[in-house]
Short mmCIF file of C-alpha atoms and ligand atoms in Angstrom, two decimals:
data_model
loop_
_atom_site.label_atom_id
_atom_site.label_comp_id
_atom_site.label_asym_id
_atom_site.label_seq_id
_atom_site.Cartn_x
_atom_site.Cartn_y
_atom_site.Cartn_z
CA MET A 1362 -31.19 4.49 25.62
CA SER A 1363 -29.23 1.55 24.46
CA GLU A 1364 -26.89 -0.39 26.38
CA PRO A 1365 -23.19 0.36 26.24
CA ARG A 1366 -21.70 -1.91 24.22
CA PRO A 1367 -19.22 -4.62 26.34
CA THR A 1368 -15.63 -3.97 25.65
CA ARG A 1369 -13.92 -6.10 23.41
CA GLN A 1370 -10.44 -6.82 22.63
CA ILE A 1371 -8.34 -8.38 20.56
CA VAL A 1372 -4.55 -9.01 20.16
CA ILE A 1373 -2.64 -9.68 17.26
CA ARG A 1374 0.81 -10.10 15.97
CA ARG A 1375 2.71 -6.87 14.65
CA PRO A 1376 1.56 -6.25 11.32
CA ASP A 1377 3.65 -5.27 8.14
CA ASP A 1378 2.74 -2.49 5.37
CA MET A 1379 3.87 -4.16 2.55
CA HIS A 1380 3.32 -0.98 0.60
CA LEU A 1381 4.43 2.60 2.07
CA HIS A 1382 5.51 5.97 1.10
CA LEU A 1383 8.22 7.54 3.65
CA ARG A 1384 9.62 9.72 1.66
CA ASP A 1385 13.07 11.53 2.06
CA GLY A 1386 14.47 14.70 4.24
CA ALA A 1387 12.09 16.30 6.20
CA MET A 1388 9.10 14.45 5.15
CA LEU A 1389 10.54 11.31 6.11
CA ALA A 1390 11.37 12.59 9.55
CA THR A 1391 7.91 13.67 9.57
CA VAL A 1392 6.00 10.49 8.82
CA LEU A 1393 8.14 7.52 9.78
CA PRO A 1394 7.23 7.76 13.52
CA GLU A 1395 3.44 7.51 12.20
CA SER A 1396 4.61 4.02 10.83
CA ALA A 1397 7.16 2.76 13.17
CA ARG A 1398 4.53 3.00 16.30
CA HIS A 1399 2.50 0.16 15.07
CA PHE A 1400 4.48 -1.25 12.12
CA ALA A 1401 7.45 -3.81 12.49
CA ARG A 1402 7.95 -3.59 9.15
CA ALA A 1403 7.04 -2.13 5.49
CA ILE A 1404 7.95 -2.39 2.02
CA VAL A 1405 9.22 1.04 1.43
CA MET A 1406 8.51 2.57 -2.53
CA PRO A 1407 11.36 3.60 -4.49
CA ASN A 1408 9.66 6.52 -5.91
CA LEU A 1409 11.71 9.44 -4.59
CA VAL A 1410 13.08 12.37 -6.88
CA PRO A 1411 15.32 11.13 -8.44
CA PRO A 1412 14.73 7.68 -7.97
CA VAL A 1413 15.99 4.82 -6.10
CA VAL A 1414 17.47 2.95 -8.95
CA THR A 1415 20.74 0.94 -8.08
CA ALA A 1416 21.40 -1.13 -5.13
CA ARG A 1417 23.79 1.28 -3.97
CA GLU A 1418 21.47 4.08 -3.68
CA ALA A 1419 18.76 1.64 -1.63
CA ALA A 1420 21.44 1.09 0.42
CA ALA A 1421 22.02 4.85 1.24
CA TYR A 1422 18.05 5.55 1.24
CA ARG A 1423 17.82 2.52 3.81
CA ASP A 1424 20.55 4.20 6.02
CA ARG A 1425 18.29 7.65 6.01
CA ILE A 1426 15.47 5.65 6.95
CA LEU A 1427 16.87 4.30 9.82
CA ALA A 1428 18.75 7.26 10.68
CA ALA A 1429 15.39 8.98 11.01
CA LEU A 1430 13.98 6.65 13.32
CA PRO A 1431 12.63 7.49 17.10
CA GLU A 1432 14.93 6.40 19.81
CA GLY A 1433 13.73 2.77 20.82
CA ALA A 1434 11.86 2.40 17.85
CA ALA A 1435 11.92 -1.27 16.19
CA PHE A 1436 11.22 -1.11 12.41
CA GLU A 1437 12.57 -2.84 9.08
CA PRO A 1438 12.67 -0.95 6.25
CA LEU A 1439 12.36 -3.67 3.52
CA MET A 1440 13.98 -1.86 0.63
CA THR A 1441 12.94 -1.98 -3.13
CA LEU A 1442 14.31 -0.63 -6.64
CA TYR A 1443 12.76 1.21 -9.25
CA LEU A 1444 12.57 -0.69 -12.63
CA THR A 1445 14.39 1.65 -15.38
CA GLU A 1446 14.26 0.73 -18.80
CA THR A 1447 18.47 0.62 -18.19
CA THR A 1448 18.10 -1.40 -15.04
CA ASP A 1449 20.80 -3.64 -14.92
CA PRO A 1450 19.73 -7.36 -14.18
CA ASP A 1451 23.07 -8.11 -12.13
CA ASP A 1452 22.90 -5.07 -9.74
CA VAL A 1453 19.30 -6.41 -9.10
CA ALA A 1454 20.74 -9.82 -8.58
CA ALA A 1455 23.26 -8.53 -6.43
CA ALA A 1456 20.98 -6.54 -4.27
CA HIS A 1457 18.50 -9.21 -3.60
CA ALA A 1458 21.54 -12.00 -2.77
CA SER A 1459 22.95 -9.76 -0.13
CA GLY A 1460 19.18 -9.06 1.56
CA LEU A 1461 19.39 -4.86 0.70
CA VAL A 1462 16.27 -5.62 -1.56
CA ARG A 1463 12.99 -7.58 -1.13
CA ALA A 1464 10.90 -6.48 -4.44
CA VAL A 1465 11.26 -4.54 -7.42
CA LYS A 1466 8.98 -1.93 -8.67
CA LEU A 1467 7.62 -1.37 -11.99
CA TYR A 1468 5.58 2.05 -12.81
CA PRO A 1469 4.48 2.56 -16.04
CA ALA A 1470 5.61 6.13 -17.04
CA GLY A 1471 3.46 8.37 -16.04
CA ALA A 1472 1.45 6.95 -14.10
CA THR A 1473 1.26 8.10 -11.07
CA THR A 1474 3.77 10.52 -8.30
CA ASN A 1475 7.03 10.46 -9.50
CA SER A 1476 6.35 7.82 -12.16
CA ALA A 1477 8.49 9.76 -14.83
CA SER A 1478 11.47 7.46 -15.26
CA GLY A 1479 9.39 4.25 -15.02
CA VAL A 1480 8.94 2.03 -18.26
CA ARG A 1481 7.41 2.51 -21.30
CA ASP A 1482 8.65 -0.03 -23.53
CA PHE A 1483 8.33 -3.41 -21.62
CA ASP A 1484 10.61 -5.59 -24.14
CA ARG A 1485 13.00 -3.26 -22.80
CA VAL A 1486 13.16 -4.68 -19.10
CA ARG A 1487 12.83 -8.54 -20.41
CA ALA A 1488 16.17 -9.54 -18.92
CA VAL A 1489 15.65 -7.71 -15.71
CA LEU A 1490 12.26 -9.41 -15.56
CA GLU A 1491 13.63 -12.89 -16.43
CA ARG A 1492 16.62 -12.83 -13.84
CA MET A 1493 13.76 -11.88 -11.25
CA ALA A 1494 11.87 -14.54 -12.16
CA ALA A 1495 14.83 -16.89 -11.73
CA ILE A 1496 15.57 -15.68 -8.39
CA GLY A 1497 12.54 -15.48 -6.76
CA LEU A 1498 12.46 -11.36 -6.53
CA PRO A 1499 8.73 -9.95 -6.33
CA LEU A 1500 7.92 -7.31 -8.81
CA CYS A 1501 5.33 -5.07 -7.65
CA ILE A 1502 3.08 -3.53 -10.06
CA HIS A 1503 1.47 -0.15 -10.10
CA GLY A 1504 -1.32 -1.64 -12.41
CA GLU A 1505 -2.90 1.27 -14.46
CA VAL A 1506 -2.48 1.66 -17.89
CA THR A 1507 -1.20 5.24 -18.88
CA ASP A 1508 -3.41 5.58 -22.48
CA PRO A 1509 -4.92 8.71 -22.01
CA ALA A 1510 -7.65 7.32 -24.39
CA VAL A 1511 -8.48 4.75 -21.25
CA ASP A 1512 -11.39 6.28 -18.77
CA ILE A 1513 -9.26 6.96 -15.48
CA PHE A 1514 -11.97 4.21 -13.87
CA ASP A 1515 -11.29 1.77 -16.38
CA ARG A 1516 -7.41 1.91 -16.09
CA GLU A 1517 -6.84 -1.04 -13.56
CA ALA A 1518 -9.20 -3.24 -15.37
CA VAL A 1519 -7.77 -2.46 -18.63
CA PHE A 1520 -3.71 -2.83 -17.46
CA ILE A 1521 -4.86 -6.23 -16.46
CA ASP A 1522 -5.92 -7.68 -19.68
CA ARG A 1523 -3.25 -5.15 -21.89
CA VAL A 1524 -0.47 -5.54 -19.80
CA LEU A 1525 -0.31 -7.65 -16.72
CA ASP A 1526 -1.70 -11.30 -17.94
CA PRO A 1527 0.88 -10.61 -21.07
CA LEU A 1528 3.37 -9.95 -18.79
CA ARG A 1529 3.01 -12.88 -16.96
CA ARG A 1530 2.31 -15.56 -19.48
CA ALA A 1531 5.91 -13.86 -21.40
CA THR A 1532 7.49 -14.56 -17.83
CA PRO A 1533 6.84 -17.59 -16.46
CA GLY A 1534 7.24 -18.15 -12.56
CA LEU A 1535 7.99 -14.18 -12.12
CA ARG A 1536 6.48 -13.74 -8.73
CA VAL A 1537 4.03 -10.30 -8.96
CA VAL A 1538 2.18 -8.28 -6.44
CA MET A 1539 -0.85 -6.35 -7.56
CA GLU A 1540 -0.26 -3.23 -5.32
CA HIS A 1541 -3.69 -1.39 -4.25
CA ILE A 1542 -6.12 -2.87 -6.37
CA THR A 1543 -9.61 -1.02 -6.54
CA THR A 1544 -11.45 -3.38 -8.53
CA GLY A 1545 -13.56 -6.59 -8.45
CA ASP A 1546 -11.66 -7.17 -11.76
CA GLY A 1547 -8.14 -6.96 -10.04
CA VAL A 1548 -9.87 -9.42 -7.25
CA ASP A 1549 -11.18 -11.80 -9.29
CA TYR A 1550 -7.75 -11.83 -11.65
CA ALA A 1551 -5.68 -12.14 -8.67
CA ARG A 1552 -8.21 -15.27 -7.23
CA ALA A 1553 -7.77 -17.14 -10.68
CA GLN A 1554 -4.05 -17.23 -10.38
CA GLY A 1555 -1.71 -19.46 -8.27
CA ALA A 1556 0.58 -18.76 -5.44
CA ASP A 1557 2.96 -16.51 -7.67
CA LEU A 1558 0.41 -13.71 -7.97
CA ALA A 1559 -0.67 -11.60 -4.50
CA ALA A 1560 -2.39 -8.66 -4.35
CA THR A 1561 -2.06 -5.45 -1.70
CA ILE A 1562 -5.50 -3.62 -0.43
CA THR A 1563 -5.25 -0.29 0.91
CA THR A 1564 -7.21 0.89 4.38
CA HIS A 1565 -8.67 3.82 1.96
CA HIS A 1566 -10.06 1.66 -0.70
CA LEU A 1567 -11.89 -0.55 1.97
CA ILE A 1568 -13.70 2.56 3.19
CA ILE A 1569 -14.43 5.31 0.47
CA ASN A 1570 -15.85 4.55 -3.12
CA ARG A 1571 -15.68 7.42 -5.62
CA ASN A 1572 -19.27 9.52 -4.13
CA HIS A 1573 -16.78 10.44 -1.48
CA ILE A 1574 -14.38 12.13 -3.84
CA LEU A 1575 -16.85 13.70 -5.78
CA ALA A 1576 -20.23 14.24 -4.18
CA GLY A 1577 -21.06 17.32 -2.47
CA GLY A 1578 -17.65 19.02 -3.05
CA ILE A 1579 -14.48 17.74 -4.07
CA ARG A 1580 -12.37 16.32 -1.71
CA PRO A 1581 -8.90 16.24 -2.39
CA HIS A 1582 -7.90 14.29 0.72
CA TYR A 1583 -9.74 11.34 -0.96
CA TYR A 1584 -8.02 11.62 -4.10
CA CYS A 1585 -4.84 8.86 -4.80
CA LEU A 1586 -4.42 6.49 -7.29
CA PRO A 1587 -5.53 4.38 -8.48
CA VAL A 1588 -8.89 6.25 -8.10
CA ALA A 1589 -11.50 4.92 -5.70
CA LYS A 1590 -14.07 3.36 -7.97
CA ARG A 1591 -17.88 3.06 -7.29
CA GLU A 1592 -19.26 0.89 -4.57
CA SER A 1593 -19.93 -2.62 -6.11
CA HIS A 1594 -15.53 -2.56 -6.30
CA ARG A 1595 -15.16 -1.45 -2.80
CA GLN A 1596 -17.53 -4.29 -1.69
CA ALA A 1597 -15.49 -6.66 -3.41
CA LEU A 1598 -12.18 -5.44 -1.98
CA ARG A 1599 -13.44 -5.96 1.05
CA ALA A 1600 -14.77 -9.25 0.44
CA ALA A 1601 -11.35 -10.02 -0.42
CA ALA A 1602 -9.40 -8.23 2.75
CA ALA A 1603 -11.69 -10.22 4.74
CA SER A 1604 -11.58 -13.50 3.29
CA GLY A 1605 -8.43 -14.46 5.08
CA GLU A 1606 -7.22 -15.83 1.52
CA PRO A 1607 -3.01 -15.73 1.63
CA ARG A 1608 -2.93 -13.66 -1.88
CA PHE A 1609 -4.54 -10.74 -0.20
CA PHE A 1610 -2.58 -8.47 2.42
CA LEU A 1611 -2.33 -5.07 3.66
CA GLY A 1612 0.09 -2.28 1.89
CA THR A 1613 -1.73 0.94 3.29
CA ASP A 1614 0.18 3.22 0.04
CA SER A 1615 0.11 5.66 2.89
CA ALA A 1616 1.40 8.55 0.40
CA PRO A 1617 2.04 11.91 2.31
CA HIS A 1618 1.86 15.16 0.26
CA PRO A 1619 1.93 18.49 2.11
CA ASP A 1620 -1.75 20.15 2.33
CA HIS A 1621 -0.93 22.91 0.10
CA LEU A 1622 0.14 20.18 -2.74
CA LYS A 1623 -3.22 18.51 -1.90
CA GLU A 1624 -5.78 21.57 -1.88
CA HIS A 1625 -4.22 23.12 -5.02
CA ALA A 1626 -5.89 23.41 -8.52
CA CYS A 1627 -4.04 20.57 -9.96
CA GLY A 1628 -3.64 18.74 -6.42
CA CYS A 1629 -1.09 15.62 -5.65
CA ALA A 1630 -2.77 11.86 -5.58
CA GLY A 1631 -2.30 9.99 -2.08
CA CYS A 1632 -4.02 9.41 0.91
CA PHE A 1633 -2.37 9.54 4.40
CA THR A 1634 -3.20 6.45 6.80
CA ALA A 1635 -0.25 5.38 8.67
CA THR A 1636 -1.73 7.52 11.62
CA ASN A 1637 -4.82 5.56 11.96
CA THR A 1638 -4.70 2.45 9.38
CA MET A 1639 -5.00 -0.06 12.33
CA ALA A 1640 -7.75 1.24 14.25
CA LEU A 1641 -9.58 1.85 10.70
CA LEU A 1642 -8.74 -1.75 9.93
CA ALA A 1643 -10.33 -3.04 13.19
CA HIS A 1644 -13.58 -1.22 12.65
CA VAL A 1645 -14.13 -2.42 9.20
CA PHE A 1646 -13.29 -5.87 10.12
CA ASP A 1647 -15.33 -5.98 12.99
CA GLU A 1648 -18.47 -4.62 10.76
CA MET A 1649 -17.82 -7.57 8.40
CA GLY A 1650 -17.93 -9.85 11.24
CA ALA A 1651 -14.08 -10.90 10.22
CA LEU A 1652 -12.12 -9.66 13.24
CA ASP A 1653 -11.00 -13.34 13.60
CA ARG A 1654 -9.20 -12.63 10.14
CA LEU A 1655 -7.64 -9.46 10.47
CA GLU A 1656 -4.08 -10.84 11.77
CA ALA A 1657 -4.40 -12.78 8.34
CA PHE A 1658 -4.36 -9.78 6.40
CA THR A 1659 -2.15 -7.48 8.38
CA SER A 1660 0.43 -9.83 9.91
CA ARG A 1661 0.67 -13.25 8.30
CA ASN A 1662 -0.19 -13.14 4.72
CA GLY A 1663 2.13 -10.45 3.27
CA ALA A 1664 4.91 -11.90 5.25
CA ALA A 1665 4.09 -15.71 3.80
CA PHE A 1666 4.27 -14.05 0.40
CA TYR A 1667 7.50 -12.35 0.70
CA ARG A 1668 9.09 -15.45 2.59
CA LEU A 1669 9.94 -13.48 5.70
CA PRO A 1670 9.52 -14.72 9.38
CA LEU A 1671 6.69 -13.52 11.10
CA ASN A 1672 7.02 -10.69 13.75
CA ASP A 1673 7.51 -11.39 17.33
CA GLY A 1674 5.52 -8.82 19.54
CA SER A 1675 2.08 -8.03 19.38
CA LEU A 1676 -0.79 -5.19 19.16
CA THR A 1677 -3.74 -4.80 21.02
CA LEU A 1678 -6.92 -3.30 19.94
CA THR A 1679 -9.56 -2.65 22.15
CA ARG A 1680 -13.23 -1.67 21.37
CA ARG A 1681 -14.37 0.96 24.12
CA ASP A 1682 -17.76 3.42 23.73
CA LYS A 1683 -15.19 6.61 23.68
CA PRO A 1684 -14.11 6.95 19.85
CA ALA A 1685 -10.41 6.96 19.70
CA SER A 1686 -8.66 10.41 18.19
CA TRP A 1687 -5.73 11.59 16.54
CA PRO A 1688 -4.39 14.46 14.73
CA ALA A 1689 -6.19 16.06 11.77
CA ARG A 1690 -3.14 16.76 10.51
CA ILE A 1691 0.60 16.30 11.47
CA THR A 1692 2.47 18.64 11.23
CA GLY A 1693 6.35 18.81 10.46
CA ALA A 1694 9.21 21.06 8.32
CA PRO A 1695 7.57 20.35 4.84
CA GLY A 1696 4.20 21.66 6.58
CA PRO A 1697 1.03 20.08 7.96
CA VAL A 1698 0.08 16.34 6.01
CA THR A 1699 -3.62 15.59 6.89
CA VAL A 1700 -4.51 12.35 8.32
CA PHE A 1701 -7.14 10.65 6.20
CA ASP A 1702 -10.48 10.96 7.71
CA PRO A 1703 -12.76 8.00 8.21
CA GLY A 1704 -15.79 10.18 8.37
CA PHE A 1705 -17.17 8.17 10.98
CA PRO A 1706 -16.40 7.60 14.77
CA VAL A 1707 -14.19 4.70 15.07
CA HIS A 1708 -13.88 2.87 18.80
CA TRP A 1709 -11.29 0.70 18.08
CA HIS A 1710 -8.22 1.63 19.89
CA VAL A 1711 -4.70 0.58 19.26
CA SER A 1712 -2.20 -0.03 21.78
CA ASP A 1713 1.18 -2.04 21.92
C1 LIG B 1153 1.42 7.35 -4.34
C2 LIG B 1153 2.26 8.61 -3.90
O1 LIG B 1153 1.72 10.09 -3.88
O2 LIG B 1153 4.08 8.30 -4.02
N1 LIG B 1153 0.18 8.35 -4.66
C3 LIG B 1153 -1.01 7.18 -4.41
O3 LIG B 1153 -2.03 8.25 -5.11
N2 LIG B 1153 -0.85 6.05 -4.57
C4 LIG B 1153 2.14 6.64 -5.65
C5 LIG B 1153 1.35 5.47 -6.02
O4 LIG B 1153 1.41 4.56 -5.03
O5 LIG B 1153 0.81 5.50 -6.99
ZN1 LIG B 1154 0.62 3.48 -7.30
ZN1 LIG B 1155 1.94 3.77 -3.70
#
């Protein structure tokens, strides 16, 4: 019989989630407490139906989020605007100047959930991008081409060559976040750029590869966009996350959909990880011998890129022999939402 492993503990600054879907209405009320429990702030995605396009809409959405917070929760939503071909540069600049909006989100039209109002013709958003470069407002990008001729597993790498690099060359000084990178190509590209480019990495892309989705039966709760790639890409993402390099930080992309829309003939894309992300990340960083870099990934690098102060307060993570547990699904008015299952026991526990 093996000896029980000694209890180990780390204390990190309270983390930020730099890419989060909170939705609206009943779903917002259901999922918001899951993020507010551990995270101090989150960059809140604007892909509602209809999308959050104007400063006025972002202010109203922010008010709805604050109203849905549990009593006593300290959580700051960092708002974003959904870039459309008719977005007004003056509205964006005013939203930034007032401190309401921290980023603008670019969805190529048709690339992912609720992206129909996104950008088709990049020339039409040129004036907005130039204004953003001038004022230092970051552009967060869902980086996948939508060309049906491009294989879904290649859509991120092709986007970098065909869209991202030309767009950045055409708009010098534009600060960009490559959202939820899933490939070694994304890691390599990010590493070759200056401090005006960063990349978020999700929890689930550090844990699953495409076999987890497809081998031995199709697992809809592992399906998200960009879809998980082969194992070598997962290894590249893990090395990047655990590197401590300032350009890489956590954006969970926790994206709730009710179970009946995931377990469906045409299931929605998105993994819901808000509940167990911090325990899972402690597990992954421990496995990599990089626990001392966890705080950089979750609590420092993102704040630095977004030019925000570091959070006060801390989170304690403790490794115990008894595995951590969480509900298999959370329940609320929209119906059950399955929590991401890593498929292995997790011995790291979170306490405030
Ligand atoms: C996200 C969602 O459900 O809003 N889904 C996903 O698979 N990641 C959209 C997105 O971030 O692309
Ligand atoms: Zn996306
Ligand atoms: Zn997302």
